[in-house]
């Protein structure tokens, strides 16, 4: 019987290493700049100019995080245009935000702009390479554009970074089904993904993939149970995920 390929874990970043700290600084530069300003104040006693710079840092941090939060909220409601506008405004404030770039990539993927989504996910990975979900997003964008070998490689890279990433297992199952590989392999990817205690949206996707694979091998009872499990979680998923799941169902 076919078995799921187990990837070797590599490129894990140790918390506290210089590489890890450098990428954390890129995510939230204010966590370094504000203490540096305070230290400069203690050494130079130039209160007014440093206070102005500190206030500007705080304002820009609040502005960009608020914009990203708002973008996430409107994306959840299926308002892709507004989500893109908010995210682009946040990136104008700080272009090196890996989570902001990845959020814009997610929006572009939902809009059907697969090449743009691919480029953005690649940029997010360049800014923060050690995050498995960025590689999953890249795999999804490549798969949507039917670049299957590249999509598989990106999903495998995500699993190499974190073999408990349920979204990567779901992506491998979807690729296997789209390439008409042995359906038992797809089912094993689904099972291994569910064993990783996925969040609700990934769980719903995994059950949808199980239903698809079960129907292909004429296991109608298994398919019906999986569809029932998807239906129970459907209303709790964000609007874009609901749309995708309803299309699949």
XYZ file of N, CA and C in Angstrom:
747
model
N 0.851 -1.195 0.000
C 0.000 0.000 0.000
C 0.880 1.237 0.000
N 0.466 2.262 -0.709
C 1.257 3.482 -0.785
C 1.313 4.148 0.578
N 2.402 4.793 0.847
C 2.575 5.475 2.125
C 2.924 6.922 1.893
N 2.628 7.736 2.887
C 2.935 9.157 2.815
C 4.433 9.357 2.980
N 5.001 10.196 2.129
C 6.426 10.509 2.225
C 6.652 11.349 3.477
N 7.616 10.962 4.286
C 7.994 11.745 5.455
C 9.232 12.571 5.105
N 9.117 13.846 5.237
C 10.241 14.717 4.900
C 11.153 14.875 6.103
N 12.400 15.170 5.801
C 13.360 15.441 6.857
C 13.210 16.890 7.306
N 13.152 17.088 8.606
C 13.040 18.436 9.128
C 14.391 19.141 9.026
N 14.383 20.358 8.460
C 15.618 21.125 8.372
C 15.291 22.610 8.404
N 16.317 23.394 8.480
C 16.193 24.846 8.499
C 15.353 25.363 9.651
N 15.237 24.623 10.736
C 14.527 25.149 11.902
C 15.402 26.228 12.543
N 14.822 27.320 12.875
C 15.560 28.415 13.479
C 15.427 28.319 14.984
N 16.533 28.329 15.670
C 16.501 28.273 17.118
C 16.131 29.640 17.671
N 15.114 29.658 18.550
C 14.733 30.917 19.179
C 15.922 31.464 19.957
N 16.200 32.744 19.742
C 17.319 33.366 20.416
C 18.591 33.419 19.593
N 18.636 32.699 18.466
C 19.815 32.763 17.603
C 19.856 34.116 16.904
N 21.032 34.490 16.397
C 21.161 35.781 15.724
C 20.263 35.864 14.494
N 20.165 34.756 13.762
C 19.313 34.742 12.570
C 17.845 34.953 12.951
N 17.429 34.253 13.994
C 16.050 34.378 14.468
C 15.772 35.795 14.947
N 16.706 36.356 15.721
C 16.516 37.710 16.231
C 16.453 38.731 15.100
N 17.295 38.526 14.082
C 17.278 39.453 12.960
C 15.941 39.487 12.248
N 15.354 38.324 12.053
C 14.051 38.281 11.382
C 12.950 38.833 12.278
N 13.056 38.625 13.597
C 12.081 39.206 14.510
C 12.133 40.729 14.462
N 13.346 41.270 14.352
C 13.491 42.720 14.253
C 12.811 43.236 12.987
N 12.943 42.500 11.871
C 12.273 42.914 10.632
C 10.755 42.900 10.788
N 10.230 41.941 11.564
C 8.781 41.878 11.769
C 8.289 43.083 12.564
N 8.978 43.382 13.673
C 8.555 44.482 14.542
C 9.793 45.312 14.885
N 10.229 46.203 14.002
C 11.454 46.973 14.265
C 11.331 47.888 15.482
N 10.087 48.265 15.815
C 9.893 49.171 16.952
C 10.389 48.573 18.268
N 10.392 47.246 18.356
C 10.808 46.624 19.620
C 12.298 46.840 19.876
N 13.051 47.191 18.831
C 14.469 47.521 18.991
C 14.676 49.033 19.004
N 13.972 49.745 18.134
C 14.191 51.178 17.996
C 13.792 51.953 19.249
N 12.673 51.575 19.872
C 12.237 52.314 21.065
C 13.217 52.162 22.228
N 13.688 50.941 22.555
C 14.718 50.847 23.608
C 16.002 51.597 23.255
N 16.369 51.600 21.955
C 17.561 52.346 21.548
C 17.375 53.843 21.778
N 16.173 54.324 21.480
C 15.895 55.742 21.731
C 16.004 56.071 23.218
N 15.467 55.175 24.044
C 15.524 55.398 25.484
C 16.971 55.391 25.974
N 17.767 54.452 25.458
C 19.178 54.391 25.845
C 19.914 55.645 25.398
N 19.581 56.134 24.185
C 20.200 57.361 23.680
C 19.845 58.552 24.557
N 18.601 58.577 25.025
C 18.173 59.657 25.922
C 18.979 59.635 27.217
N 19.169 58.432 27.770
C 19.923 58.322 29.015
C 21.372 58.785 28.836
N 21.931 58.524 27.645
C 23.325 58.865 27.402
C 23.516 60.328 27.002
N 22.535 60.883 26.272
C 22.709 62.230 25.728
C 21.867 63.287 26.425
N 20.772 62.852 27.062
C 19.854 63.766 27.768
C 19.218 64.793 26.824
N 19.027 64.415 25.558
C 18.327 65.281 24.602
C 16.871 64.864 24.556
N 16.097 65.387 25.448
C 14.747 64.892 25.663
C 13.792 65.220 24.511
N 13.738 66.476 24.089
C 12.708 66.890 23.138
C 12.819 66.195 21.788
N 13.971 66.232 21.091
C 14.018 65.567 19.780
C 13.782 64.065 19.871
N 14.320 63.447 20.927
C 14.118 62.000 21.073
C 12.666 61.680 21.395
N 12.012 62.538 22.159
C 10.593 62.337 22.463
C 9.746 62.425 21.202
N 10.086 63.363 20.314
C 9.344 63.511 19.048
C 9.517 62.264 18.186
N 10.769 61.789 18.076
C 11.026 60.587 17.284
C 10.290 59.393 17.877
N 10.313 59.287 19.212
C 9.616 58.187 19.872
C 8.118 58.218 19.610
N 7.533 59.412 19.675
C 6.097 59.540 19.400
C 5.777 59.148 17.958
N 6.641 59.547 17.026
C 6.433 59.184 15.619
C 6.493 57.666 15.429
N 7.440 57.028 16.101
C 7.543 55.569 16.016
C 6.286 54.892 16.533
N 5.800 55.378 17.649
C 4.597 54.778 18.242
C 3.396 54.983 17.330
N 3.267 56.185 16.770
C 2.132 56.485 15.879
C 2.173 55.601 14.639
N 3.358 55.470 14.024
C 3.448 54.641 12.816
C 3.185 53.171 13.130
N 3.659 52.712 14.285
C 3.409 51.323 14.675
C 1.912 51.069 14.856
N 1.250 51.959 15.578
C -0.196 51.807 15.800
C -0.944 51.893 14.473
N -0.524 52.810 13.601
C -1.216 52.993 12.319
C -1.114 51.741 11.459
N 0.094 51.191 11.321
C 0.246 50.043 10.424
C -0.381 48.775 11.004
N -0.285 48.585 12.319
C -0.918 47.399 12.904
C -2.447 47.509 12.829
N -2.964 48.722 12.985
C -4.418 48.921 12.845
C -4.864 48.649 11.413
N -4.081 49.111 10.447
C -4.411 48.867 9.039
C -4.394 47.374 8.714
N -3.395 46.652 9.233
C -3.330 45.211 8.988
C -4.495 44.483 9.669
N -4.831 44.927 10.873
C -5.991 44.330 11.571
C -7.265 44.568 10.758
N -7.448 45.811 10.279
C -8.641 46.130 9.486
C -8.660 45.328 8.196
N -7.488 45.149 7.577
C -7.406 44.366 6.344
C -7.826 42.925 6.596
N -7.362 42.359 7.699
C -7.759 40.997 8.043
C -9.253 40.872 8.273
N -9.826 41.869 8.914
C -11.274 41.841 9.188
C -12.100 41.890 7.902
N -11.748 42.806 6.984
C -12.554 42.929 5.765
C -12.287 41.752 4.824
N -11.062 41.182 4.869
C -10.812 39.964 4.083
C -11.703 38.833 4.571
N -11.833 38.706 5.887
C -12.695 37.666 6.456
C -14.134 37.809 5.971
N -14.552 39.056 5.750
C -15.908 39.314 5.263
C -16.013 39.227 3.751
N -14.910 38.913 3.062
C -14.945 38.773 1.611
C -14.817 40.079 0.845
N -14.392 41.151 1.519
C -14.234 42.450 0.855
C -12.776 42.600 0.411
N -12.452 41.966 -0.702
C -11.062 41.856 -1.122
C -10.451 43.199 -1.514
N -11.224 44.046 -2.175
C -10.708 45.340 -2.596
C -10.286 46.196 -1.415
N -11.131 46.258 -0.397
C -10.802 47.046 0.796
C -9.622 46.424 1.537
N -9.582 45.093 1.587
C -8.466 44.418 2.249
C -7.152 44.771 1.574
N -7.140 44.776 0.241
C -5.927 45.139 -0.495
C -5.542 46.590 -0.227
N -6.523 47.493 -0.190
C -6.252 48.909 0.054
C -5.620 49.117 1.426
N -6.195 48.500 2.450
C -5.660 48.646 3.802
C -4.247 48.064 3.909
N -4.054 46.888 3.299
C -2.743 46.249 3.392
C -1.684 47.063 2.663
N -2.019 47.579 1.487
C -1.057 48.391 0.744
C -0.705 49.667 1.511
N -1.687 50.238 2.214
C -1.402 51.426 3.028
C -0.435 51.080 4.161
N -0.635 49.918 4.785
C 0.274 49.480 5.853
C 1.681 49.252 5.310
N 1.775 48.694 4.110
C 3.082 48.422 3.515
C 3.777 49.698 3.049
N 3.014 50.738 2.753
C 3.654 52.020 2.434
C 4.343 52.597 3.676
N 3.768 52.318 4.845
C 4.397 52.771 6.087
C 5.653 51.961 6.380
N 5.558 50.631 6.174
C 6.703 49.753 6.451
C 6.704 48.611 5.438
N 7.476 48.738 4.354
C 7.430 47.744 3.256
C 8.018 46.385 3.604
N 8.760 46.273 4.719
C 9.452 45.026 5.054
C 8.664 44.165 6.028
N 7.371 44.413 6.135
C 6.504 43.616 7.011
C 6.141 42.308 6.312
N 6.734 41.200 6.772
C 6.479 39.907 6.128
C 5.014 39.509 6.250
N 4.408 39.760 7.410
C 3.000 39.381 7.568
C 2.101 40.250 6.701
N 2.465 41.517 6.513
C 1.685 42.377 5.623
C 1.779 41.934 4.174
N 2.982 41.595 3.732
C 3.176 41.113 2.359
C 2.400 39.814 2.145
N 2.448 38.907 3.134
C 1.729 37.636 3.015
C 0.212 37.856 3.005
N -0.261 38.822 3.778
C -1.695 39.113 3.770
C -2.131 39.644 2.404
N -1.330 40.517 1.815
C -1.657 41.013 0.473
C -1.625 39.868 -0.536
N -0.678 38.932 -0.360
C -0.632 37.759 -1.241
C -1.906 36.936 -1.116
N -2.400 36.771 0.113
C -3.645 36.023 0.339
C -4.820 36.694 -0.360
N -4.850 38.016 -0.290
C -5.922 38.766 -0.956
C -5.837 38.589 -2.470
N -4.628 38.712 -3.017
C -4.462 38.555 -4.466
C -4.848 37.143 -4.912
N -4.530 36.164 -4.096
C -4.923 34.789 -4.426
C -6.437 34.654 -4.453
N -7.108 35.252 -3.481
C -8.571 35.209 -3.447
C -9.180 35.944 -4.636
N -8.478 36.961 -5.144
C -8.960 37.717 -6.309
C -8.663 37.002 -7.621
N -7.963 35.873 -7.561
C -7.617 35.152 -8.774
C -6.382 35.679 -9.478
N -5.604 36.523 -8.808
C -4.374 37.079 -9.395
C -3.205 36.201 -8.945
N -3.074 35.051 -9.591
C -2.171 34.016 -9.103
C -0.700 34.397 -9.229
N -0.318 35.026 -10.328
C 1.087 35.409 -10.500
C 1.491 36.459 -9.473
N 0.604 37.431 -9.237
C 0.894 38.452 -8.231
C 1.004 37.818 -6.847
N 0.103 36.879 -6.553
C 0.147 36.192 -5.262
C 1.450 35.416 -5.096
N 1.887 34.757 -6.163
C 3.140 34.002 -6.111
C 4.315 34.913 -5.799
N 4.392 36.039 -6.497
C 5.500 36.980 -6.260
C 5.483 37.506 -4.831
N 4.294 37.792 -4.320
C 4.191 38.335 -2.967
C 4.564 37.289 -1.914
N 4.128 36.056 -2.115
C 4.522 35.008 -1.165
C 6.034 34.797 -1.193
N 6.622 34.867 -2.379
C 8.078 34.730 -2.473
C 8.781 35.868 -1.734
N 8.212 37.064 -1.812
C 8.800 38.189 -1.073
C 8.637 37.975 0.431
N 7.475 37.498 0.868
C 7.266 37.241 2.302
C 8.259 36.199 2.806
N 8.487 35.173 1.993
C 9.451 34.129 2.372
C 10.858 34.711 2.443
N 11.196 35.603 1.512
C 12.503 36.253 1.557
C 12.693 37.066 2.827
N 11.598 37.671 3.311
C 11.676 38.463 4.538
C 11.696 37.594 5.789
N 10.995 36.458 5.742
C 10.921 35.577 6.911
C 10.861 34.130 6.435
N 11.998 33.546 6.072
C 12.023 32.230 5.415
C 11.570 31.076 6.303
N 11.667 31.218 7.604
C 11.432 30.073 8.477
C 9.998 29.814 8.852
N 9.034 30.494 8.224
C 7.626 30.344 8.604
C 6.934 29.435 7.602
N 6.492 28.276 8.070
C 5.954 27.244 7.173
C 4.735 27.722 6.394
N 3.861 28.498 7.023
C 2.614 28.881 6.354
C 2.849 29.784 5.148
N 3.960 30.525 5.129
C 4.272 31.315 3.935
C 4.555 30.378 2.752
N 5.226 29.273 3.014
C 5.513 28.299 1.964
C 4.226 27.586 1.522
N 3.309 27.357 2.467
C 2.012 26.783 2.100
C 1.265 27.742 1.176
N 1.271 29.036 1.519
C 0.627 30.028 0.665
C 1.223 30.050 -0.727
N 2.551 29.967 -0.807
C 3.203 29.912 -2.117
C 2.754 28.672 -2.881
N 2.662 27.551 -2.201
C 2.191 26.316 -2.842
C 0.765 26.481 -3.362
N -0.091 27.128 -2.588
C -1.475 27.342 -3.017
C -1.536 28.226 -4.251
N -0.716 29.276 -4.271
C -0.712 30.168 -5.437
C -0.198 29.444 -6.679
N 0.855 28.655 -6.519
C 1.396 27.899 -7.650
C 0.406 26.844 -8.140
N -0.269 26.185 -7.200
C -1.258 25.172 -7.578
C -2.438 25.812 -8.309
N -2.858 26.983 -7.843
C -3.963 27.680 -8.504
C -3.608 28.032 -9.945
N -2.311 28.269 -10.195
C -1.836 28.573 -11.547
C -1.364 27.316 -12.282
N -1.642 26.143 -11.660
C -1.375 24.829 -12.249
C 0.117 24.556 -12.470
N 0.939 25.085 -11.588
C 2.362 24.755 -11.590
C 2.578 23.673 -10.532
N 2.212 22.453 -10.866
C 2.124 21.394 -9.863
C 3.471 20.989 -9.267
N 4.527 20.767 -10.048
C 5.803 20.371 -9.420
C 6.316 21.421 -8.436
N 6.216 22.707 -8.831
C 6.667 23.775 -7.947
C 5.789 23.862 -6.704
N 4.480 23.635 -6.887
C 3.561 23.668 -5.747
C 3.889 22.556 -4.753
N 4.185 21.367 -5.276
C 4.549 20.258 -4.398
C 5.839 20.576 -3.619
N 6.820 21.151 -4.326
C 8.090 21.463 -3.674
C 7.889 22.471 -2.546
N 7.046 23.478 -2.792
C 6.788 24.483 -1.759
C 6.086 23.863 -0.547
N 5.140 22.958 -0.796
C 4.441 22.298 0.309
C 5.394 21.407 1.100
N 6.267 20.693 0.391
C 7.252 19.853 1.075
C 8.228 20.695 1.887
N 8.565 21.870 1.374
C 9.450 22.767 2.119
C 8.766 23.216 3.407
N 7.457 23.506 3.322
C 6.717 23.882 4.532
C 6.755 22.768 5.565
N 6.598 21.523 5.108
C 6.620 20.393 6.029
C 8.012 20.160 6.594
N 9.038 20.468 5.807
C 10.403 20.336 6.315
C 10.656 21.328 7.439
N 10.045 22.509 7.331
C 10.168 23.497 8.384
C 9.337 23.129 9.604
N 8.150 22.565 9.365
C 7.253 22.197 10.468
C 6.388 21.030 10.016
N 6.778 19.810 10.422
C 6.046 18.633 9.937
C 4.688 18.464 10.608
N 4.338 19.347 11.555
C 2.998 19.327 12.151
C 2.079 20.385 11.526
N 2.539 21.043 10.460
C 1.733 22.076 9.799
C 0.602 21.405 9.009
N -0.592 21.414 9.567
C -1.724 20.715 8.956
C -2.064 21.284 7.584
N -1.875 22.591 7.398
C -2.176 23.206 6.102
C -1.276 22.638 5.010
N -0.035 22.307 5.351
C 0.867 21.707 4.375
C 0.406 20.303 4.006
N -0.080 19.534 4.979
C -0.620 18.202 4.699
C -1.846 18.311 3.784
N -2.699 19.292 4.056
C -3.874 19.504 3.208
C -3.460 19.852 1.785
N -2.422 20.671 1.667
C -1.948 21.053 0.337
C -1.405 19.842 -0.415
N -0.675 18.970 0.276
C -0.155 17.756 -0.360
C -1.297 16.853 -0.817
N -2.351 16.760 -0.017
C -3.508 15.950 -0.403
C -4.184 16.527 -1.637
N -4.322 17.841 -1.668
C -4.964 18.474 -2.825
C -4.135 18.271 -4.095
N -2.830 18.394 -3.986
C -1.962 18.186 -5.147
C -2.072 16.751 -5.648
N -2.073 15.799 -4.715
C -2.196 14.385 -5.097
C -3.497 14.131 -5.845
N -4.586 14.737 -5.391
C -5.879 14.545 -6.056
C -5.890 15.195 -7.435
N -5.327 16.381 -7.544
C -5.329 17.077 -8.825
C -4.442 16.393 -9.855
N -3.425 15.673 -9.391
C -2.542 14.955 -10.303
C -2.994 13.515 -10.512
N -4.172 13.183 -9.965
C -4.743 11.840 -10.121
C -3.784 10.747 -9.643
N -3.101 11.021 -8.539
C -2.247 10.006 -7.943
C -3.104 9.030 -7.141
N -2.479 8.027 -6.559
C -3.225 7.029 -5.790
C -4.034 7.722 -4.702
N -5.336 7.460 -4.704
C -6.228 8.171 -3.793
C -5.940 7.832 -2.331
N -5.412 6.640 -2.085
C -5.052 6.290 -0.719
C -3.952 7.202 -0.174
N -3.073 7.664 -1.065
C -2.033 8.600 -0.640
C -2.666 9.912 -0.175
N -3.626 10.411 -0.948
C -4.326 11.638 -0.557
C -5.017 11.460 0.787
N -5.648 10.295 0.989
C -6.332 10.042 2.261
C -5.341 9.998 3.424
N -4.157 9.467 3.184
C -3.154 9.443 4.248
C -2.670 10.850 4.593
N -2.525 11.699 3.578
C -2.179 13.090 3.862
C -3.289 13.761 4.679
N -4.534 13.475 4.342
C -5.651 14.031 5.107
C -5.590 13.562 6.558
N -5.392 12.277 6.756
C -5.352 11.727 8.118
C -4.210 12.330 8.920
N -3.037 12.450 8.300
C -1.898 13.019 9.026
C -2.130 14.495 9.337
N -2.843 15.194 8.451
C -3.178 16.588 8.730
C -4.145 16.720 9.887
N -5.160 15.872 9.911
C -6.135 15.910 11.008
C -5.482 15.527 12.335
N -4.482 14.664 12.291
C -3.777 14.258 13.511
C -2.959 15.395 14.104
N -2.733 16.459 13.318
C -1.941 17.594 13.790
C -2.791 18.660 14.471
N -4.032 18.328 14.793
C -4.951 19.253 15.481
C -5.056 20.590 14.759
N -5.566 20.584 13.524
C -5.597 21.821 12.734
C -6.635 22.812 13.250
N -6.451 24.077 12.874
C -7.474 25.077 13.164
C -8.724 24.758 12.347
N -9.828 25.414 12.679
C -11.125 25.059 12.105
C -11.147 25.118 10.583
N -10.577 26.187 10.005
C -10.633 26.330 8.551
C -9.856 25.213 7.851
N -8.675 24.875 8.375
C -7.884 23.802 7.770
C -8.587 22.460 7.973
N -9.203 22.294 9.125
C -9.957 21.061 9.382
C -11.067 20.884 8.357
N -11.793 21.972 8.059
C -12.865 21.901 7.072
C -12.320 21.548 5.692
N -11.181 22.124 5.326
C -10.568 21.815 4.026
C -10.156 20.344 3.969
N -9.575 19.845 5.055
C -9.143 18.441 5.097
C -10.331 17.496 4.938
N -11.439 17.789 5.596
C -12.620 16.933 5.457
C -13.192 16.993 4.030
N -13.098 18.181 3.396
C -13.551 18.292 2.010
C -12.690 17.429 1.096
N -11.383 17.451 1.329
C -10.472 16.626 0.538
C -10.724 15.139 0.784
N -11.052 14.784 2.026
C -11.381 13.386 2.310
C -12.626 12.957 1.534
N -13.630 13.830 1.491
C -14.846 13.508 0.741
C -14.535 13.309 -0.739
N -13.691 14.191 -1.282
C -13.301 14.090 -2.692
C -12.611 12.753 -2.962
N -11.606 12.430 -2.144
C -10.869 11.181 -2.340
C -11.773 9.964 -2.149
N -12.666 10.020 -1.189
C -13.565 8.884 -0.921
C -14.506 8.637 -2.095
N -15.000 9.705 -2.691
C -15.887 9.535 -3.845
C -15.152 8.918 -5.032
N -13.891 9.256 -5.175
C -13.124 8.729 -6.307
C -12.894 7.218 -6.185
N -12.885 6.711 -4.960
C -12.737 5.259 -4.778
C -14.087 4.631 -4.403
N -15.170 5.406 -4.617
C -16.541 4.935 -4.424
C -16.809 4.498 -2.990
N -16.210 5.209 -2.048
C -16.504 5.004 -0.624
C -17.524 6.073 -0.209
N -18.772 5.852 -0.597
C -19.788 6.887 -0.446
C -20.118 7.183 1.011
N -20.058 6.170 1.856
C -20.354 6.395 3.276
C -19.288 7.313 3.896
N -18.019 7.036 3.600
C -16.939 7.887 4.095
C -17.092 9.315 3.576
N -17.467 9.434 2.310
C -17.635 10.759 1.717
C -18.762 11.525 2.396
N -19.876 10.839 2.667
C -21.020 11.513 3.286
C -20.692 11.990 4.701
N -19.973 11.147 5.449
C -19.568 11.547 6.806
C -18.659 12.773 6.746
N -17.722 12.782 5.801
C -16.810 13.915 5.660
C -17.567 15.185 5.276
N -18.521 15.057 4.357
C -19.323 16.215 3.946
C -20.119 16.757 5.131
N -20.675 15.861 5.944
C -21.420 16.293 7.136
C -20.503 17.062 8.094
N -19.264 16.610 8.227
C -18.316 17.295 9.106
C -17.960 18.675 8.566
N -17.830 18.787 7.249
C -17.582 20.109 6.653
C -18.766 21.027 6.898
N -19.963 20.528 6.692
C -21.170 21.337 6.824
C -21.306 21.896 8.235
N -20.918 21.108 9.236
C -21.035 21.556 10.624
C -20.105 22.726 10.936
N -18.989 22.825 10.228
C -18.010 23.883 10.511
C -18.084 25.042 9.529
N -18.887 24.908 8.485
C -18.864 25.852 7.367
C -19.160 27.288 7.808
N -20.194 27.484 8.617
C -20.614 28.831 8.988
C -19.608 29.543 9.884
N -18.728 28.784 10.523
C -17.721 29.393 11.389
C -16.449 29.768 10.641
N -16.390 29.476 9.344
C -15.210 29.800 8.536
C -15.340 31.205 7.948
N -14.221 31.875 7.649
C -14.279 33.171 6.962
C -14.965 33.043 5.605
N -15.526 34.143 5.123
C -16.266 34.139 3.869
C -15.456 33.579 2.696
N -14.178 33.949 2.508
C -13.430 33.370 1.380
C -13.307 31.849 1.467
N -13.095 31.334 2.674
C -12.990 29.882 2.842
C -14.348 29.233 2.622
N -15.422 29.875 3.088
C -16.766 29.360 2.826
C -17.013 29.217 1.329
N -16.654 30.261 0.579
C -16.875 30.239 -0.872
C -16.118 29.081 -1.517
N -14.873 28.882 -1.092
C -14.061 27.812 -1.657
C -14.659 26.442 -1.323
N -15.080 26.265 -0.085
C -15.626 24.982 0.351
C -16.950 24.668 -0.335
N -17.803 25.695 -0.461
C -19.097 25.484 -1.131
C -18.872 25.101 -2.594
N -17.881 25.735 -3.237
C -17.559 25.371 -4.626
C -17.129 23.921 -4.700
N -16.248 23.488 -3.802
C -15.795 22.103 -3.802
C -16.947 21.143 -3.542
N -17.795 21.488 -2.562
C -18.894 20.592 -2.218
C -19.879 20.457 -3.377
